[in-house]
Short mmCIF file of C-alpha atoms and ligand atoms in Angstrom, two decimals:
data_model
loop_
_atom_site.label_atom_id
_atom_site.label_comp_id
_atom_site.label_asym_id
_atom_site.label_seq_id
_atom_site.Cartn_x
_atom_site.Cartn_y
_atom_site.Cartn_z
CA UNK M 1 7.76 14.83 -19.04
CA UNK M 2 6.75 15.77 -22.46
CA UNK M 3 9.92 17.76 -23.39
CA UNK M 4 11.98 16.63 -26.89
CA UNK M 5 9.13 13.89 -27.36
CA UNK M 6 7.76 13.97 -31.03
CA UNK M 7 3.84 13.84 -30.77
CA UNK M 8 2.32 12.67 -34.12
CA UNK M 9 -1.43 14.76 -33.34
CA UNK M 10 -4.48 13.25 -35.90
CA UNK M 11 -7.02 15.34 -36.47
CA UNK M 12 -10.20 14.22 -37.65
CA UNK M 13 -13.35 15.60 -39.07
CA UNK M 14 -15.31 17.29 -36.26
CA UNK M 15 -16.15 20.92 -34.82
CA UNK M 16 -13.90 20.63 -32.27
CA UNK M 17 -11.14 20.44 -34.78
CA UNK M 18 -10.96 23.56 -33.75
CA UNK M 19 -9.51 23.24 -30.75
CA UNK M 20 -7.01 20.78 -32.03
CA UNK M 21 -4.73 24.42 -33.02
CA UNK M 22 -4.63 25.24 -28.88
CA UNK M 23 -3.84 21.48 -28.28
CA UNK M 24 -0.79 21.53 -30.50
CA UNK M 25 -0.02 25.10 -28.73
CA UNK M 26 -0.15 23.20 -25.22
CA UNK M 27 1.98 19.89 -26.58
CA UNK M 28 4.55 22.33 -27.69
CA UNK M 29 4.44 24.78 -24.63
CA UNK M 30 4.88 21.29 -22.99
CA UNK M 31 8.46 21.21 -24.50
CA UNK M 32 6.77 18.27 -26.87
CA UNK M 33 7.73 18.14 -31.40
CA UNK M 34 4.19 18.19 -33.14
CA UNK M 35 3.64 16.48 -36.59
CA UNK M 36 -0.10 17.00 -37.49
CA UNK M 37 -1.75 14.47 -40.11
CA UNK M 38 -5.31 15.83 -40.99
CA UNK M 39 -8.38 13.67 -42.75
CA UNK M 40 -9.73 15.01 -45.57
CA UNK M 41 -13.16 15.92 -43.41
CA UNK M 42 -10.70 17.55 -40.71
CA UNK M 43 -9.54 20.05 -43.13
CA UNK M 44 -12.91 21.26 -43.86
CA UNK M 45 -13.56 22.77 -40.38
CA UNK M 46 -9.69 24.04 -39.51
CA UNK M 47 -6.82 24.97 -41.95
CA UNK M 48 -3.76 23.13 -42.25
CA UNK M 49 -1.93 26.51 -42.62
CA UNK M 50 -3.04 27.03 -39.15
CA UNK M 51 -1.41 23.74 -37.80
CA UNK M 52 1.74 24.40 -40.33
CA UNK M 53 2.12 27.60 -38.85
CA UNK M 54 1.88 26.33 -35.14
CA UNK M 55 3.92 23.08 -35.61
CA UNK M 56 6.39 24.59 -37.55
CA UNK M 57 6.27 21.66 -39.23
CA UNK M 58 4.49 20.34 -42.34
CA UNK M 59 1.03 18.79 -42.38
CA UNK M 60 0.18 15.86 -43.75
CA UNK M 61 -3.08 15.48 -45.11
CA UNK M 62 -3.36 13.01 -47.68
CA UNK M 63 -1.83 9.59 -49.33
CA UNK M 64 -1.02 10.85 -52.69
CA UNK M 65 0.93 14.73 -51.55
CA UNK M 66 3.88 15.56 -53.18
CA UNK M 67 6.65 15.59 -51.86
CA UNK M 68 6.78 12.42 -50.16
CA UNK M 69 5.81 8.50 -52.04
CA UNK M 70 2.69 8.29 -50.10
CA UNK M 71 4.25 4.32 -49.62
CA UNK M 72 6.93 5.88 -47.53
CA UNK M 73 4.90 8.86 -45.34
CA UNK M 74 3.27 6.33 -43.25
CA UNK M 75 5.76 4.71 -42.52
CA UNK M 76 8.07 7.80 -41.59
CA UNK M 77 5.76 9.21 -39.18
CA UNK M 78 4.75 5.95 -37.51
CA UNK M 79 8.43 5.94 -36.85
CA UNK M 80 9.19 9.63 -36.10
CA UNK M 81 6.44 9.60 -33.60
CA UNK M 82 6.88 8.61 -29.76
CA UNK M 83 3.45 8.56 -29.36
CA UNK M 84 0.01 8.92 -31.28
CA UNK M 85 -2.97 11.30 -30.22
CA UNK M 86 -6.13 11.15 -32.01
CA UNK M 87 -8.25 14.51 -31.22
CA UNK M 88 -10.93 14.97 -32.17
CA UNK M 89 -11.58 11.17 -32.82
CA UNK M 90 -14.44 10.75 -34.58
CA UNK M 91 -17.30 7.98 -34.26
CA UNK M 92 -16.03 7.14 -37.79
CA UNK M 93 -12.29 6.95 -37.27
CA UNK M 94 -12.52 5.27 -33.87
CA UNK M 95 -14.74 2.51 -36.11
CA UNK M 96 -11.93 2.02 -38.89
CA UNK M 97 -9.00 1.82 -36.23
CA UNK M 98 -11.08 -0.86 -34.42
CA UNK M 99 -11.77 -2.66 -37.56
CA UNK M 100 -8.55 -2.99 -39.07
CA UNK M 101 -9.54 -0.28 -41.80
CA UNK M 102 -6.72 1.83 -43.67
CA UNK M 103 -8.28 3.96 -46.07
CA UNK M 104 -6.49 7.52 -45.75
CA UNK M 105 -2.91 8.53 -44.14
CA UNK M 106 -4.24 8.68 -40.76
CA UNK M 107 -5.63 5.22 -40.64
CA UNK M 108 -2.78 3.96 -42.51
CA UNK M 109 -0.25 5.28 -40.33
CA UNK M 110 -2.22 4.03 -37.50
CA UNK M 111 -2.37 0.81 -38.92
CA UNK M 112 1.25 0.98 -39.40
CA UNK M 113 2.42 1.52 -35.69
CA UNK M 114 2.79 0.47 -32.24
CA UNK M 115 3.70 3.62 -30.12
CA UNK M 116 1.34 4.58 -27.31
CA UNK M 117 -1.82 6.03 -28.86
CA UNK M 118 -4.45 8.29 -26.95
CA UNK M 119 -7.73 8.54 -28.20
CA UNK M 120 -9.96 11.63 -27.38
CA UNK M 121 -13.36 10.71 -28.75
CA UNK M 122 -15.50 14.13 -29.90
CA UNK M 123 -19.01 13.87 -31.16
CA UNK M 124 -22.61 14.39 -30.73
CA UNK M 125 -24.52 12.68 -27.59
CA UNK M 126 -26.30 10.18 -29.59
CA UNK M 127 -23.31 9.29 -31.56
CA UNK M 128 -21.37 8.66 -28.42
CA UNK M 129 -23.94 6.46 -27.27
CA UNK M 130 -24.46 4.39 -30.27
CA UNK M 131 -23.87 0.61 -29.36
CA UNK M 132 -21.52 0.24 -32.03
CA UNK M 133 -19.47 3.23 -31.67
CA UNK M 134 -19.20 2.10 -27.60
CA UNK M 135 -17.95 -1.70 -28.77
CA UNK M 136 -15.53 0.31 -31.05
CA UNK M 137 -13.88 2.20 -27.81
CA UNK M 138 -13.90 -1.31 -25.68
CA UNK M 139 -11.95 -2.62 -28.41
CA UNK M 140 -9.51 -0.18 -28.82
CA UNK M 141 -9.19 -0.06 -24.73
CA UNK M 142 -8.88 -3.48 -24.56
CA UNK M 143 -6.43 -3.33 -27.69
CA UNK M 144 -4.39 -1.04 -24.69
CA UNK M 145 -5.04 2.24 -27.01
CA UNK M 146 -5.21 5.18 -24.09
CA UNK M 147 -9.16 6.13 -24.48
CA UNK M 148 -10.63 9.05 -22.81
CA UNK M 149 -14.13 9.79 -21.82
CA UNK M 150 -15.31 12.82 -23.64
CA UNK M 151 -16.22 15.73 -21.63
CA UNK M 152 -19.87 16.32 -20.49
CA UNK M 153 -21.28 19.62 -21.24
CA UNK M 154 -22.89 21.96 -23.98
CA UNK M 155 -22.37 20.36 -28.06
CA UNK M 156 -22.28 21.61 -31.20
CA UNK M 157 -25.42 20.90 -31.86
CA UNK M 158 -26.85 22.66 -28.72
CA UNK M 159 -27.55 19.87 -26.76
CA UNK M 160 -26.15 19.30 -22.77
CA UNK M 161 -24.48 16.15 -22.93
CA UNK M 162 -21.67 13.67 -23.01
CA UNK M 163 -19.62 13.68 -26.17
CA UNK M 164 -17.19 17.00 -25.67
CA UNK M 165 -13.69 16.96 -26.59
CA UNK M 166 -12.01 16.55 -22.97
CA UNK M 167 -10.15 19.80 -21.73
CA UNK M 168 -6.19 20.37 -22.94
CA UNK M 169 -5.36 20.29 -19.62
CA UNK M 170 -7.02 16.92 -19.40
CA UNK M 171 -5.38 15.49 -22.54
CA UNK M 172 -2.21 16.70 -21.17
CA UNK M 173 -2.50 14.39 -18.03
CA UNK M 174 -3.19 11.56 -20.32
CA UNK M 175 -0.32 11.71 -22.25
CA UNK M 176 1.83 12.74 -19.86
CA UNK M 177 0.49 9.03 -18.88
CA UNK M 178 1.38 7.14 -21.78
CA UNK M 179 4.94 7.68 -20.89
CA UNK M 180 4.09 6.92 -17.49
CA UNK M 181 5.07 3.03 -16.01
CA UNK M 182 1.86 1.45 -15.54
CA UNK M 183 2.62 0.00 -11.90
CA UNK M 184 -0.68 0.55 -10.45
CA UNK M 185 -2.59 -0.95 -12.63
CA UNK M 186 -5.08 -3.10 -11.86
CA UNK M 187 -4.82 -0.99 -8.30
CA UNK M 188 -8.04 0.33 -6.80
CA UNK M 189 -7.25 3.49 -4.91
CA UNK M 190 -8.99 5.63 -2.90
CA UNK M 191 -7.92 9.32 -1.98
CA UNK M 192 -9.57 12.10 -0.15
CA UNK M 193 -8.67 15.55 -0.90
CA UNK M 194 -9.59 19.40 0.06
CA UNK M 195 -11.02 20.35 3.82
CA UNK M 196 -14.22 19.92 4.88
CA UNK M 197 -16.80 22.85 5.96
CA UNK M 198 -19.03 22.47 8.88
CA UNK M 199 -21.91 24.97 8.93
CA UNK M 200 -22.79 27.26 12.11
CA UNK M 201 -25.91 28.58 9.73
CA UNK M 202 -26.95 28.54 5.82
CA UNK M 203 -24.40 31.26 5.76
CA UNK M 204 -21.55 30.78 8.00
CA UNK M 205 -19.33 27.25 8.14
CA UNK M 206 -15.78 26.30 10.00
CA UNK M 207 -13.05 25.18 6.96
CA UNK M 208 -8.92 25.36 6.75
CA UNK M 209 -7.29 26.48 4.00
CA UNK M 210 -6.25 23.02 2.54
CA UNK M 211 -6.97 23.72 -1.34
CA UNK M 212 -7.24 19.96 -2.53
CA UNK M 213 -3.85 20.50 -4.54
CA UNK M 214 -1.89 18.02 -2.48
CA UNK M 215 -4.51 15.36 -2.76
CA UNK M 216 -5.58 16.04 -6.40
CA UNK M 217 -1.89 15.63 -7.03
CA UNK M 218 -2.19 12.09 -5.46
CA UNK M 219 -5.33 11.26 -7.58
CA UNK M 220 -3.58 12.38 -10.92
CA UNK M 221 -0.45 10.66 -10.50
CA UNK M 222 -2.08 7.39 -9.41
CA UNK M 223 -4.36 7.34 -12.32
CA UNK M 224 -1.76 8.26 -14.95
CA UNK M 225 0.40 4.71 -13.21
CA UNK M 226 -2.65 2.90 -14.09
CA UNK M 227 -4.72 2.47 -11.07
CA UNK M 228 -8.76 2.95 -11.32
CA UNK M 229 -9.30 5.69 -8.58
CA UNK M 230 -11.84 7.15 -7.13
CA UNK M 231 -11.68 10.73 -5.87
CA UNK M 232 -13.40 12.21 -2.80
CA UNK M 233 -13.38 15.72 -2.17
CA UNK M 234 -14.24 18.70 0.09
CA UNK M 235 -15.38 21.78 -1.36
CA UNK M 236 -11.87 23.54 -3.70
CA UNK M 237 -11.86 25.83 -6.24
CA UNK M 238 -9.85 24.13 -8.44
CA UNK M 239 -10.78 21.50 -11.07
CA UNK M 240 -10.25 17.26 -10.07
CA UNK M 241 -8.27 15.38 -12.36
CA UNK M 242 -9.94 13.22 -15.13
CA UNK M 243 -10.16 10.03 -12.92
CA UNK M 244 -12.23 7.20 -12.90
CA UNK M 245 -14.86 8.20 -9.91
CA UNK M 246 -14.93 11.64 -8.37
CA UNK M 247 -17.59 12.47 -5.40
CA UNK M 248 -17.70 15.55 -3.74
CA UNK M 249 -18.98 16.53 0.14
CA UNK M 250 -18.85 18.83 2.12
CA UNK M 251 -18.51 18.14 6.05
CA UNK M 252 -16.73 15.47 7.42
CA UNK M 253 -19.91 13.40 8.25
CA UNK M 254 -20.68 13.26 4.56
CA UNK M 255 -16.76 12.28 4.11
CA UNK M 256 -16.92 9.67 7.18
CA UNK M 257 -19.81 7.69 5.00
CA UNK M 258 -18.48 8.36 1.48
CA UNK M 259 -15.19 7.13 2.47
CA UNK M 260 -16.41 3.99 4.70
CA UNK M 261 -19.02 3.55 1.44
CA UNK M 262 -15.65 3.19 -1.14
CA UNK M 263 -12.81 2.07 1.13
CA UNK M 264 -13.78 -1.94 1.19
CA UNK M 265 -13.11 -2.10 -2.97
CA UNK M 266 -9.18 -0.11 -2.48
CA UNK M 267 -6.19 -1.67 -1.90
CA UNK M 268 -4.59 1.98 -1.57
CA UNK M 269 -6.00 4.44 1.25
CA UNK M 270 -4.90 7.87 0.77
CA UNK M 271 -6.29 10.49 3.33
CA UNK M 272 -5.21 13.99 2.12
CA UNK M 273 -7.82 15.48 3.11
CA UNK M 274 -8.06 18.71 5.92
CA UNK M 275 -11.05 16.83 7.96
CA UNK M 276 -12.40 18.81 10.77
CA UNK M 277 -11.99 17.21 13.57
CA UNK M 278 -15.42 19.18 15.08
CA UNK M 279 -18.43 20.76 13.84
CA UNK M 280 -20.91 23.01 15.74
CA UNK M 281 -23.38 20.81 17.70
CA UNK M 282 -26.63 22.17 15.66
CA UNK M 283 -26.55 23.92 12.32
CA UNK M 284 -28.96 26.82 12.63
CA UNK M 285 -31.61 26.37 9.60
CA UNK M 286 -31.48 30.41 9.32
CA UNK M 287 -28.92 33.17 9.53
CA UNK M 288 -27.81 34.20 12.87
CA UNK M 289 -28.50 37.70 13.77
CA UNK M 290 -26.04 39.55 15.38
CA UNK M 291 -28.94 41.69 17.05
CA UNK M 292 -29.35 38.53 19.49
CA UNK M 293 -26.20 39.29 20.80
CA UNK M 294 -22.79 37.08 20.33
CA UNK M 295 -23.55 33.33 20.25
CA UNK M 296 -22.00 30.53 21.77
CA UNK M 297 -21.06 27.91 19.68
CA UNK M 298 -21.16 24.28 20.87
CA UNK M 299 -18.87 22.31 19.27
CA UNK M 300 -18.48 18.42 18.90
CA UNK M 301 -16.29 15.86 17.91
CA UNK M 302 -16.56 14.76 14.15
CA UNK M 303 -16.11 11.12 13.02
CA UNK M 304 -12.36 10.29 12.95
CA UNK M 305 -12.29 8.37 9.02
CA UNK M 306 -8.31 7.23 9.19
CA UNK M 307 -9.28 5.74 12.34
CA UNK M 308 -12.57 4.16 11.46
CA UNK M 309 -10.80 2.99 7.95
CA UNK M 310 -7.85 1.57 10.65
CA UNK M 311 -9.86 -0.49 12.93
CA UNK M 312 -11.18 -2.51 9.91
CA UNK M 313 -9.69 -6.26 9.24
CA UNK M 314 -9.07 -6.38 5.97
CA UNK M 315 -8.39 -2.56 4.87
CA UNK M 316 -6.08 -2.02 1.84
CA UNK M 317 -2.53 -0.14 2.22
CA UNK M 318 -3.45 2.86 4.74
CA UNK M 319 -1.86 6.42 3.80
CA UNK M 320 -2.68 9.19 6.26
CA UNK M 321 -0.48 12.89 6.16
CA UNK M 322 -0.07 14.68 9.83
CA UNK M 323 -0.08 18.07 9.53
CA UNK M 324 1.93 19.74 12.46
CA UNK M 325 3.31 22.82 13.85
CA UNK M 326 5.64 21.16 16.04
CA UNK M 327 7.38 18.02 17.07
CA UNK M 328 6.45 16.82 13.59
CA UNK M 329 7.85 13.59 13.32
CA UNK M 330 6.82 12.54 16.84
CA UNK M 331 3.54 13.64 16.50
CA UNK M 332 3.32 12.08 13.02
CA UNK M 333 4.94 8.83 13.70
CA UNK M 334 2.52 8.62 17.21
CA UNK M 335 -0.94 9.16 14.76
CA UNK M 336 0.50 6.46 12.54
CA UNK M 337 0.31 3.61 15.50
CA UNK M 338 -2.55 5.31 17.21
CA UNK M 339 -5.04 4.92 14.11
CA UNK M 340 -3.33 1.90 12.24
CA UNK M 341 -1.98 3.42 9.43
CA UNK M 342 0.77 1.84 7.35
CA UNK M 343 1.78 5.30 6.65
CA UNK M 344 1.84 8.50 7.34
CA UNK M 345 3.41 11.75 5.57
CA UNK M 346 4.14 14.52 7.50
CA UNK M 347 4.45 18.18 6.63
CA UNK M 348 5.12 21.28 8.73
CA UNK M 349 2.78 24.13 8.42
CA UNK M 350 5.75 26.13 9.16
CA UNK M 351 8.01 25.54 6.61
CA UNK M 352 8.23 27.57 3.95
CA UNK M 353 7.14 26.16 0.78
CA UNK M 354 4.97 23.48 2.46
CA UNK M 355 1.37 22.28 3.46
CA UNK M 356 -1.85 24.95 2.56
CA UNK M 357 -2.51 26.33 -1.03
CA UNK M 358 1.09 26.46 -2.99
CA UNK M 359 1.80 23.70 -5.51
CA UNK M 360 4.83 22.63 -3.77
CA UNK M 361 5.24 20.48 -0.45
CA UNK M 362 8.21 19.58 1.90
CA UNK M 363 7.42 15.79 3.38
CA UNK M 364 8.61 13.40 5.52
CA UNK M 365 7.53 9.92 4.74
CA UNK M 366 7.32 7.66 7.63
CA UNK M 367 5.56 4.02 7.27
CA UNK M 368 5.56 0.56 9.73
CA UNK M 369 8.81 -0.96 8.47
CA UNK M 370 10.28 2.08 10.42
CA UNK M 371 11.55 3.67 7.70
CA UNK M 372 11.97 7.56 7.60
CA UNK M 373 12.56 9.08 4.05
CA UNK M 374 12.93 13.18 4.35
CA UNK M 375 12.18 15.14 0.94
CA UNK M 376 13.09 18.08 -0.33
CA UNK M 377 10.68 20.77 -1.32
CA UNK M 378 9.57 19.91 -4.57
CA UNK M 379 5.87 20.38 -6.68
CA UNK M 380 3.33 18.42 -4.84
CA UNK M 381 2.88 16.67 -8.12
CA UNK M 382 6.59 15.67 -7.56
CA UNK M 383 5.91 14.54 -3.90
CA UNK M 384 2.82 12.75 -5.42
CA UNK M 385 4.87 10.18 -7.45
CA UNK M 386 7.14 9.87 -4.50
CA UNK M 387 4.59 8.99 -1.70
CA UNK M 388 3.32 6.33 -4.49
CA UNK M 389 6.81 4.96 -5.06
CA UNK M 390 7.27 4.36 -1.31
CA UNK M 391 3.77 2.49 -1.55
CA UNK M 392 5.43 0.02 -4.08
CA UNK M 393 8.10 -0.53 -2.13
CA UNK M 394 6.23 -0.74 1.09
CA UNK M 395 3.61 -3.50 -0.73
CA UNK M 396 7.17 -5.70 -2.21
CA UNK M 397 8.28 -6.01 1.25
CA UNK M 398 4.99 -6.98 3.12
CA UNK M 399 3.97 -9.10 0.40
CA UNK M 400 1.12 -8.61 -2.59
CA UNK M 401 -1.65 -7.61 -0.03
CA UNK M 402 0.69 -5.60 2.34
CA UNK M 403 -0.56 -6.75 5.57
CA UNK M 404 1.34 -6.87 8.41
O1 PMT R 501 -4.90 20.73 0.13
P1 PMT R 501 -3.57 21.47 0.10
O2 PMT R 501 -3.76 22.96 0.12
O3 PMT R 501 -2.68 21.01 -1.04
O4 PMT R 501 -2.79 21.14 1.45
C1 PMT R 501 -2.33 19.84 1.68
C2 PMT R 501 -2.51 19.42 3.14
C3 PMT R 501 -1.68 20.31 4.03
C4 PMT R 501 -4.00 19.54 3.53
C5 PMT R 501 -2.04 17.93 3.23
O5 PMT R 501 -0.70 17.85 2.87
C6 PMT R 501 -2.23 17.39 4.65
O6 PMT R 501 -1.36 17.48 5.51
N1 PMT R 501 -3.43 16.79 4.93
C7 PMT R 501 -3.83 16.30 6.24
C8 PMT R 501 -4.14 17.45 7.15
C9 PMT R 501 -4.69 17.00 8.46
O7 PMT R 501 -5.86 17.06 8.64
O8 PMT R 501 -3.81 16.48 9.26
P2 PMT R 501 -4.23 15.88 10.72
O9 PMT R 501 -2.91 15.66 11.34
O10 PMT R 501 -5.22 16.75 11.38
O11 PMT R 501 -4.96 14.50 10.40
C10 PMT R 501 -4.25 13.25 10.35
C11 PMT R 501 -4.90 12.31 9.35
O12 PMT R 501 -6.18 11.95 9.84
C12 PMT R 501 -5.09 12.88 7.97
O13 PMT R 501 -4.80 11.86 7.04
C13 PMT R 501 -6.57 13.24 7.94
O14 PMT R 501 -7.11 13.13 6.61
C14 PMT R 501 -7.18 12.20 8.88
N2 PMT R 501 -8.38 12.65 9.61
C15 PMT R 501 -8.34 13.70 10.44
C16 PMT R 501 -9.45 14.04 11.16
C17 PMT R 501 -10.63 13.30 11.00
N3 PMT R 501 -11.74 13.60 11.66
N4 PMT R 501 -10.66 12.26 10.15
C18 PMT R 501 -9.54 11.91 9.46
O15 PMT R 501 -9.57 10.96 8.68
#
């Protein structure tokens, strides 16, 4: 998505500058054109040899550099530039942007465009906190600047906290999303994701091998089309997407009341998740000893959450995925009437290429109008932006709230 698009990056004056040289690595790996304007503050904690030299293109660091009449270099890269990203964004340059200031190239240029802009605020806890700096990112949010939430973790100044620059990988996503149609927004979506474990003892639990790719794909892709959406989990090993709410259980109990907690605020239902469908009966509180000889295990059924979510009135647009071994889209198409989904996507555990663990997916898309749409293998972050478009077009036929 990011190939041949030309990526103005402004870098401003904190420590993670830094990381601003691996960001401009990424945008390029990415297939993306860099141009790097630096503040004067910027320069003090990373080269602009080192952004030259990764660019391959020149760096622009102040109003008066020869070369270009500084009149003219704003103006040039504000229209070079497909889109703007402002990392690390300082407390002090998010405050001039949101007050209309233009005091150095950056701002200037700033000042002098209207591409998509992504703002990736960096800076101690305290500063992040400050009242004013917080009005400062409303405005430029509500201006509809692209503004992420810093990272939480260790800072500079060796304090555990909010105010890190967010991951590359995370940036990525969100600029990936400023070329992204906005057609969820104002959408509240809900999607479960990963399996669920049910413990035999502190030790021991019953899982499946769903990794959470398939539904963190689904997550991603509905938050980079706008939508606010919240996130629940089972236990992966790989990292959520940035997205507005993420809450992570573990058995499908904890799943059943998460999910029933959320599901009255979405207008999207997406169940991704691997829930198991039993746990054992009692959870022993300590390890079982194999000295007392081989244990039966009593199992019983767990909450079914598609159905529970399906029996409700007023539920929002209701996305469940079958996953069979056979008779796939009878099976499928029979779980979408049983538990009153308005869709269902089905995948075959024994294709190659599809369901568990790898990144890509082979689907079948079936929903209430009685449409079947087949897919070919492609990335689950591919399939992602497919089950989504069939969701628009499902909610344009049945009308803004998609009921039947
Ligand atoms: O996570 P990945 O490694 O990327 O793998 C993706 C996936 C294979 C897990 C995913 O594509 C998928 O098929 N998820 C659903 C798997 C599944 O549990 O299918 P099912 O046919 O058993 O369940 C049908 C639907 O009911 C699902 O939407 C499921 O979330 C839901 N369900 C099931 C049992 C239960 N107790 N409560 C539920 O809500």
């Amino acid at each position: 998505m990011l190939k041949n698009k030309k990526i103005v990056l402004g870098i401003t004056g904190g420590i993670a500058a830094y990381k601003a040289a691996e960001l401009t690595r990424a945008f390029i790996k990415a297939g993306a054109e860099v141009k790097v304007i630096m503040t004067q503050s910027a320069t003090e904690f990373i080269t602009p040899l080192t952004l030259r030299t990764l660019s391959k293109n020149p760096v622009y660091t102040g109003m008066f550099e020869s070369g270009e009449p500084y009149d003219m270099a704003h103006i040039a890269l504000a229209e070079w530039a497909d889109a703007f990203v402002i990392a690390p964004a300082t407390g002090n340059v998010i405050g001039k942007i949101a007050s209309g200031i233009a005091d150095d190239l950056l701002t200037t240029t700033l000042m002098a465009q209207n591409k998509p802009t992504l703002i990736c605020p960096a800076m101690n806890d305290k500063m992040l906190a400050n009242p004013f700096v917080q009005e400062n990112l409303r405005k430029l949010a509500g201006a509809g600047y692209r503004v992420m939430q810093s990272g939480v973790g260790e800072l500079a100044c060796n304090v555990t906290g909010p105010g890190r620059l967010p991951e590359i990988p995370e940036i990525l996503d969100e600029l990936e999303a400023l070329f992204t149609v906005q057609d969820f927004a104002g959408q509240k979506v809900l999607v479960t994701a990963g399996p669920t474990q049910e413990p035999l003892d502190p030790v021991r639990y019953i899982t499946n091998h769903s990794s959470g790719k398939m539904g963190y794909a689904l997550a991603k892709a509905a938050h980079q089309r706008g939508a606010k959406v919240t996130l629940i989990s089972g236990p992966t090993k790989i990292a959520p997407p940035k997205v507005e709410t993420v809450i992570f259980v573990r058995t499908a109990q904890e799943m059943h009341r998460a999910v029933m907690d959320a599901c009255s605020k979405a207008s999207v239902i997406i169940k991704a998740a691997a829930v198991a469908d039993y746990r054992p009966r009692v959870a022993a509180g300590e390890k079982i000893k194999k000295d007392r000889g081989l244990p039966g295990i009593e199992l019983v059924r767990n909450p079914d959450i598609i159905a529970d979510i399906g029996a409700k009135k007023n539920k929002g647009i209701l996305v469940g995925f079958a996953m069979e071994t056979q008779d796939l889209l009878a099976n499928a198409r029979q779980k979408m009437i049983r538990k009153n989904m308005d869709m269902i996507i089905a995948n075959n555990l024994r294709d190659e290429g599809a369901g568990f663990e790898g990144d890509t997916n082979i689907i079948t898309i079936l929903d209430r109008l009685g449409r079947t749409v087949a897919l070919d293998k492609m990335t689950k972050q591919e399939a992602a932006h497919r089950i989504l478009d069939h969701i628009r077009s499902f909610k344009a036929k049945k009308g803004p709230a998609g009921k039947k």
